CSV table of C-alpha atoms and ligand atoms in Angstrom, one decimal:
chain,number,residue,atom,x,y,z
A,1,UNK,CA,-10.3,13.0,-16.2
A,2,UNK,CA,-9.6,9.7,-15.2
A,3,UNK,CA,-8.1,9.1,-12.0
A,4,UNK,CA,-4.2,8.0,-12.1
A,5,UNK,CA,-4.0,4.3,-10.1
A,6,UNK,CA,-1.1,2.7,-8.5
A,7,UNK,CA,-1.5,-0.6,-6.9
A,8,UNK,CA,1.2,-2.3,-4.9
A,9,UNK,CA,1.1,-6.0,-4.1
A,10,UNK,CA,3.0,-6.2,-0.8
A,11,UNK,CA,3.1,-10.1,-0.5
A,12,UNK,CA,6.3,-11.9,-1.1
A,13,UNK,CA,4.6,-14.3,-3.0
A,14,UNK,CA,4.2,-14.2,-6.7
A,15,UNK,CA,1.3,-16.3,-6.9
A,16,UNK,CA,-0.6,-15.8,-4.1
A,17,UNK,CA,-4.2,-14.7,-3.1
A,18,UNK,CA,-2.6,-10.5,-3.3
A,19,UNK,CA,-0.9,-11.1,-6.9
A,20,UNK,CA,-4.2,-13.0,-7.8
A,21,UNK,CA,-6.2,-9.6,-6.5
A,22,UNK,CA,-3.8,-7.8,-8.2
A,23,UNK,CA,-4.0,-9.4,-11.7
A,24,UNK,CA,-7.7,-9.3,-11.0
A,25,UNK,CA,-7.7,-5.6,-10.4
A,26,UNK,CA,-5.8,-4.6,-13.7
A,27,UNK,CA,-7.8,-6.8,-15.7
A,28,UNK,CA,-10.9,-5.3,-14.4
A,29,UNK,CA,-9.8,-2.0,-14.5
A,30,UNK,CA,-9.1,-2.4,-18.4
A,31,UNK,CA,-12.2,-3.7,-19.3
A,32,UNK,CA,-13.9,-0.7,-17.2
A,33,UNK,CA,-11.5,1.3,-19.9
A,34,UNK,CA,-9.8,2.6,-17.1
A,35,UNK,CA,-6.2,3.5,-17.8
A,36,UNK,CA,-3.8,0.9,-16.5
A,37,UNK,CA,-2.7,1.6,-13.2
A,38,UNK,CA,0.8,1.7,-11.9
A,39,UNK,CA,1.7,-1.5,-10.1
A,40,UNK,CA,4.4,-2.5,-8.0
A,41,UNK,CA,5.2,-6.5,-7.3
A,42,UNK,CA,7.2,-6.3,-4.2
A,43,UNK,CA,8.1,-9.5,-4.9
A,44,UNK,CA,10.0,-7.9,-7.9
A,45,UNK,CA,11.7,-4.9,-5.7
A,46,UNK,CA,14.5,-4.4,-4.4
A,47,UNK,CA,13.7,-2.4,-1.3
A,48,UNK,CA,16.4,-2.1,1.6
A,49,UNK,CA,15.1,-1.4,5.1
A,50,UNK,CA,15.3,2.0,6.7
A,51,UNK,CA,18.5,2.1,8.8
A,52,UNK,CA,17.3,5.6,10.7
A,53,UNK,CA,20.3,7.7,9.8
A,54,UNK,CA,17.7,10.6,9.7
A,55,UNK,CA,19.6,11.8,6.4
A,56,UNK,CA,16.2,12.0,4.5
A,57,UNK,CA,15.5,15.1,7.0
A,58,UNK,CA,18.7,17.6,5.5
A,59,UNK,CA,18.2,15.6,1.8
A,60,UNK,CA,14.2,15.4,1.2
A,61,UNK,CA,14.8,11.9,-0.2
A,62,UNK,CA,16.3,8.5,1.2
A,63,UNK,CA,20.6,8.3,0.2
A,64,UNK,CA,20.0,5.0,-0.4
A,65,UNK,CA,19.2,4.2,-4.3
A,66,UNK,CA,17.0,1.5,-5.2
A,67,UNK,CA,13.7,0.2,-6.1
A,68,UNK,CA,12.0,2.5,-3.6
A,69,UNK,CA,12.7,5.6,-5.7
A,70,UNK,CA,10.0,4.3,-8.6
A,71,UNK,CA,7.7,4.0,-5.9
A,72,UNK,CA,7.9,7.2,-4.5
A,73,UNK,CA,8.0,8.5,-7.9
A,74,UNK,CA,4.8,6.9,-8.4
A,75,UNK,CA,3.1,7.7,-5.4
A,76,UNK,CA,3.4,11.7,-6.2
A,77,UNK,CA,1.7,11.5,-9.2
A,78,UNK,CA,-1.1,9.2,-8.1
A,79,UNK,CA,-4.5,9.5,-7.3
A,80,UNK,CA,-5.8,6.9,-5.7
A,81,UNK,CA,-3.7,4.2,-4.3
A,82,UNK,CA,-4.4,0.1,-3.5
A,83,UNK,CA,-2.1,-2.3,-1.4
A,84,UNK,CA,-3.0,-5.4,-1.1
A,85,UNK,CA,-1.0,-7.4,1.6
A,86,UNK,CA,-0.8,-10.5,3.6
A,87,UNK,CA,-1.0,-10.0,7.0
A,88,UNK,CA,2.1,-11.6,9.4
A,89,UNK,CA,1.5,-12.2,12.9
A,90,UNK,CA,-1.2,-9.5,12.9
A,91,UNK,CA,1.3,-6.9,11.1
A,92,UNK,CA,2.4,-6.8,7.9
A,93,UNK,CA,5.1,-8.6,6.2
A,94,UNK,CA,8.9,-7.8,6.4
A,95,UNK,CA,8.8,-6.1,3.1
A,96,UNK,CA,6.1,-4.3,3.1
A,97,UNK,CA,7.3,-2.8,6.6
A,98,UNK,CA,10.2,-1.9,4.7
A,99,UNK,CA,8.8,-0.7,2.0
A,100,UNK,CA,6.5,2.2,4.4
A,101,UNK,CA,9.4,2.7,7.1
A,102,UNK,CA,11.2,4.4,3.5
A,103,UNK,CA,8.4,7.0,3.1
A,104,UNK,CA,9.9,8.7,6.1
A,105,UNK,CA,11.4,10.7,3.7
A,106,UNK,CA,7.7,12.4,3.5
A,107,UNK,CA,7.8,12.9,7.2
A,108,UNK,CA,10.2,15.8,7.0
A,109,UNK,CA,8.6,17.1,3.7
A,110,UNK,CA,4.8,17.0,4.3
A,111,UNK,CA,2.6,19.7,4.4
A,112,UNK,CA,0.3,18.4,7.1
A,113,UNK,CA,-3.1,19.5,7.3
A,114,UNK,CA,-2.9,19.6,3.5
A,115,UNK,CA,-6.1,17.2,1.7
A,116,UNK,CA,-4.9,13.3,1.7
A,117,UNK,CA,-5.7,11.2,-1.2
A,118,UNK,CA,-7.3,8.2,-0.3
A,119,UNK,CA,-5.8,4.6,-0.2
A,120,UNK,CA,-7.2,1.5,0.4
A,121,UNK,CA,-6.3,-1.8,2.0
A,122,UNK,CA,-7.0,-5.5,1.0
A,123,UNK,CA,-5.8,-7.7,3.8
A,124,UNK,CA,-5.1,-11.1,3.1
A,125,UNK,CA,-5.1,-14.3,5.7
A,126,UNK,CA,-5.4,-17.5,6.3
A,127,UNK,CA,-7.6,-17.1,9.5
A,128,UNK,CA,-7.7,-19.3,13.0
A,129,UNK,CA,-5.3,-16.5,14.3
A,130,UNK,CA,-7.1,-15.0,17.5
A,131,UNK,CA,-4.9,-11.5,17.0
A,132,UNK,CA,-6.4,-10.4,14.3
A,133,UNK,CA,-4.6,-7.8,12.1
A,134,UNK,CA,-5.2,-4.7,13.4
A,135,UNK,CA,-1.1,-3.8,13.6
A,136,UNK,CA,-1.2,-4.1,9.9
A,137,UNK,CA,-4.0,-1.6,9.4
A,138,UNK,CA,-2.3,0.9,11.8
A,139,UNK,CA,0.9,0.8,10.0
A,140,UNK,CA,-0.1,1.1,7.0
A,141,UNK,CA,-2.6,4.1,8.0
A,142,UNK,CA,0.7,6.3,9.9
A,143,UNK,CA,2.8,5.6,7.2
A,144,UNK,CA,0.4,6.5,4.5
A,145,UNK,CA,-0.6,9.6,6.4
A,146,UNK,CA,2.8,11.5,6.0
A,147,UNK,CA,2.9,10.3,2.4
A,148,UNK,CA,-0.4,12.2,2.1
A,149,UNK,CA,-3.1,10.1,1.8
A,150,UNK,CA,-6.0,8.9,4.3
A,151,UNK,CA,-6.4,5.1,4.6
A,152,UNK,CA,-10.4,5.1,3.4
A,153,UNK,CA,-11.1,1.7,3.2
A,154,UNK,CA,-10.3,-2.2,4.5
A,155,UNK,CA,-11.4,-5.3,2.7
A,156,UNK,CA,-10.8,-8.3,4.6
A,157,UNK,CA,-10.2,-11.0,3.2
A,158,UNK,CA,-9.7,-13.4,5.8
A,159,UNK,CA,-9.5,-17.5,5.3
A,160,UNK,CA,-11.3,-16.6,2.2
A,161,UNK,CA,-8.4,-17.7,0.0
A,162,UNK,CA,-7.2,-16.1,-3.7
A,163,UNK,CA,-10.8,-17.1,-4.4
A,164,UNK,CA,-12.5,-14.3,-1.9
A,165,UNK,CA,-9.7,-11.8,-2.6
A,166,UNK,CA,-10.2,-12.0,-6.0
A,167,UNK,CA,-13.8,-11.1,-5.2
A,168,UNK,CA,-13.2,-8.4,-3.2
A,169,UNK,CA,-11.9,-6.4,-6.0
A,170,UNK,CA,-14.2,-3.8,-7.2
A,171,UNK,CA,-14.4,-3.1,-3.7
A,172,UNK,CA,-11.2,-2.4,-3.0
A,173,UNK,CA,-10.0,-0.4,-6.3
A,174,UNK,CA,-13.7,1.2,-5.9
A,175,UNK,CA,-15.4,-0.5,-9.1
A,176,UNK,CA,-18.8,-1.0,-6.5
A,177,UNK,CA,-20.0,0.8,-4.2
A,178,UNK,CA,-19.9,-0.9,-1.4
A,179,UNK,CA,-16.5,0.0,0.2
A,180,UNK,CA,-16.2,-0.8,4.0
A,181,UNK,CA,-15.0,2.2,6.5
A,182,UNK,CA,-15.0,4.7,3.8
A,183,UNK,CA,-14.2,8.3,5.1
A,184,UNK,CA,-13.1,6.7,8.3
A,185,UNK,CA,-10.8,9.0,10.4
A,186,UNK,CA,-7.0,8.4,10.2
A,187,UNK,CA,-4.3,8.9,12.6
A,188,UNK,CA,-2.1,12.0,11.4
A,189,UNK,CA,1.1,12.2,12.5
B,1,FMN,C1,5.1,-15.6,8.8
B,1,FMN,C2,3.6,-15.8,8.5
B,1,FMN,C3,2.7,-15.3,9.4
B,1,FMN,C4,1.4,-15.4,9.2
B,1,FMN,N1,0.5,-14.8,10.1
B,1,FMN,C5,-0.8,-14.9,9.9
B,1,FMN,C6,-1.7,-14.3,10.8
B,1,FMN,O1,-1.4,-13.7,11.9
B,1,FMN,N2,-3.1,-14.3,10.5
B,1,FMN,C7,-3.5,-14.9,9.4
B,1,FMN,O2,-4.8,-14.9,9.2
B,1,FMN,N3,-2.7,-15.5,8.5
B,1,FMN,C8,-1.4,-15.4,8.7
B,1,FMN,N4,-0.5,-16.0,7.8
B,1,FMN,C9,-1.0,-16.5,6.5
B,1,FMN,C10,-1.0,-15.5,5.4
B,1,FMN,O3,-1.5,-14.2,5.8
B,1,FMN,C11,-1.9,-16.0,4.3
B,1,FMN,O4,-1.4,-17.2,3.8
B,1,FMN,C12,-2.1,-15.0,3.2
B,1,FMN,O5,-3.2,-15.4,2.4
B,1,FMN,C13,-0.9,-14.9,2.3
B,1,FMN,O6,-1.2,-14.0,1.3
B,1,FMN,P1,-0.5,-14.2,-0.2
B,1,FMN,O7,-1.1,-15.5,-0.7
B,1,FMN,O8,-1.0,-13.0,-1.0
B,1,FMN,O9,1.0,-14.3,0.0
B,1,FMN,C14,0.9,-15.9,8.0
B,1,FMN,C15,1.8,-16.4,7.1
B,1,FMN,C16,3.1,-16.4,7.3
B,1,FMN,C17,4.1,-16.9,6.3
């Protein structure tokens, strides 16, 4: 069977080189006659930051109600799972933070030690920034860990423009063969 795909573009922007990877990625996908993967717009959500009221711990899920709960819905039934997101002063941006400080809901509900699906990462920049974006990677790899899944791979996509990402998309949804850091260890947590 097929495996089940969610992608989430975690760049505010609607038009930029993540929603152009992300476009790129469904359209590939469909003409691999892959089944069209679940995909989040951040752009389009409404995602309110954590506030650490540590109510998630006594409820299993986050009291707030929004966008985040079609997410998380999303993320339990996938298989496989693809961000692609600027990176902001080395991190990621204010919504995508956002968006993985809500999965503490998993922290208190994961089995760890349990198999972790894998995700992988397309990082988008415009480069000439000595910091590189390492705090993204990290972020994203805790977060994802008590979600249950492993952080497998990193394009980067650095001063390449919409033009590079949208090149480095079999390689990140895992249409080539070529993925970078594959299996690489993750931080559990
Ligand atoms: C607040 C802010 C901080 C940024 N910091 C960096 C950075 O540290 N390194 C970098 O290479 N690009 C940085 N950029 C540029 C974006 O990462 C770059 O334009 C990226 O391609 C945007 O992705 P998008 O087109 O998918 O929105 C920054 C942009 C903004 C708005």
């Amino acid at each position: 069977m097929a495996a089940e795909r969610t992608i989430i573009c975690a760049s505010p922007r609607p038009h930029g080189a993540c929603a152009t990877a992300t476009r790129e990625a469904r359209r590939l996908l469909a003409v691999a006659g892959e089944p069209a993967p679940r995909t989040f717009f951040l752009h389009e959500l409404d995602v309110a930051p954590c506030i650490g009221c540590d109510r998630c711990k006594q409820l299993g899920r986050c009291f707030m109600r929004d966008d985040m709960g079609r997410v998380i819905a999303a993320l339990d039934e996938t298989d496989v799972l693809c961000i692609a997101s600027p990176v902001y002063f080395a991190g990621p941006p204010a919504g995508y933070k956002a968006l993985l400080d809500r999965l503490q809901p998993y922290f208190w509900t994961f089995e760890r030690g349990g198999a972790r699906r894998p995700a992988h990462l397309l990082v988008s920049g415009a480069g000439g920034d000595p910091h590189g974006f390492d705090p993204l990677v990290v972020c994203t790899r805790s977060a994802l860990a008590v979600a249950g899944f492993r952080l497998a791979s990193v394009a980067s996509c650095i001063g390449t423009g919409a033009a590079g990402a949208r090149a480095a998309v079999p390689r990140w949804i895992g249409l080539g063969n070529d993925r970078e850091g594959e299996g690489s260890p993750h931080d559990g947590r």
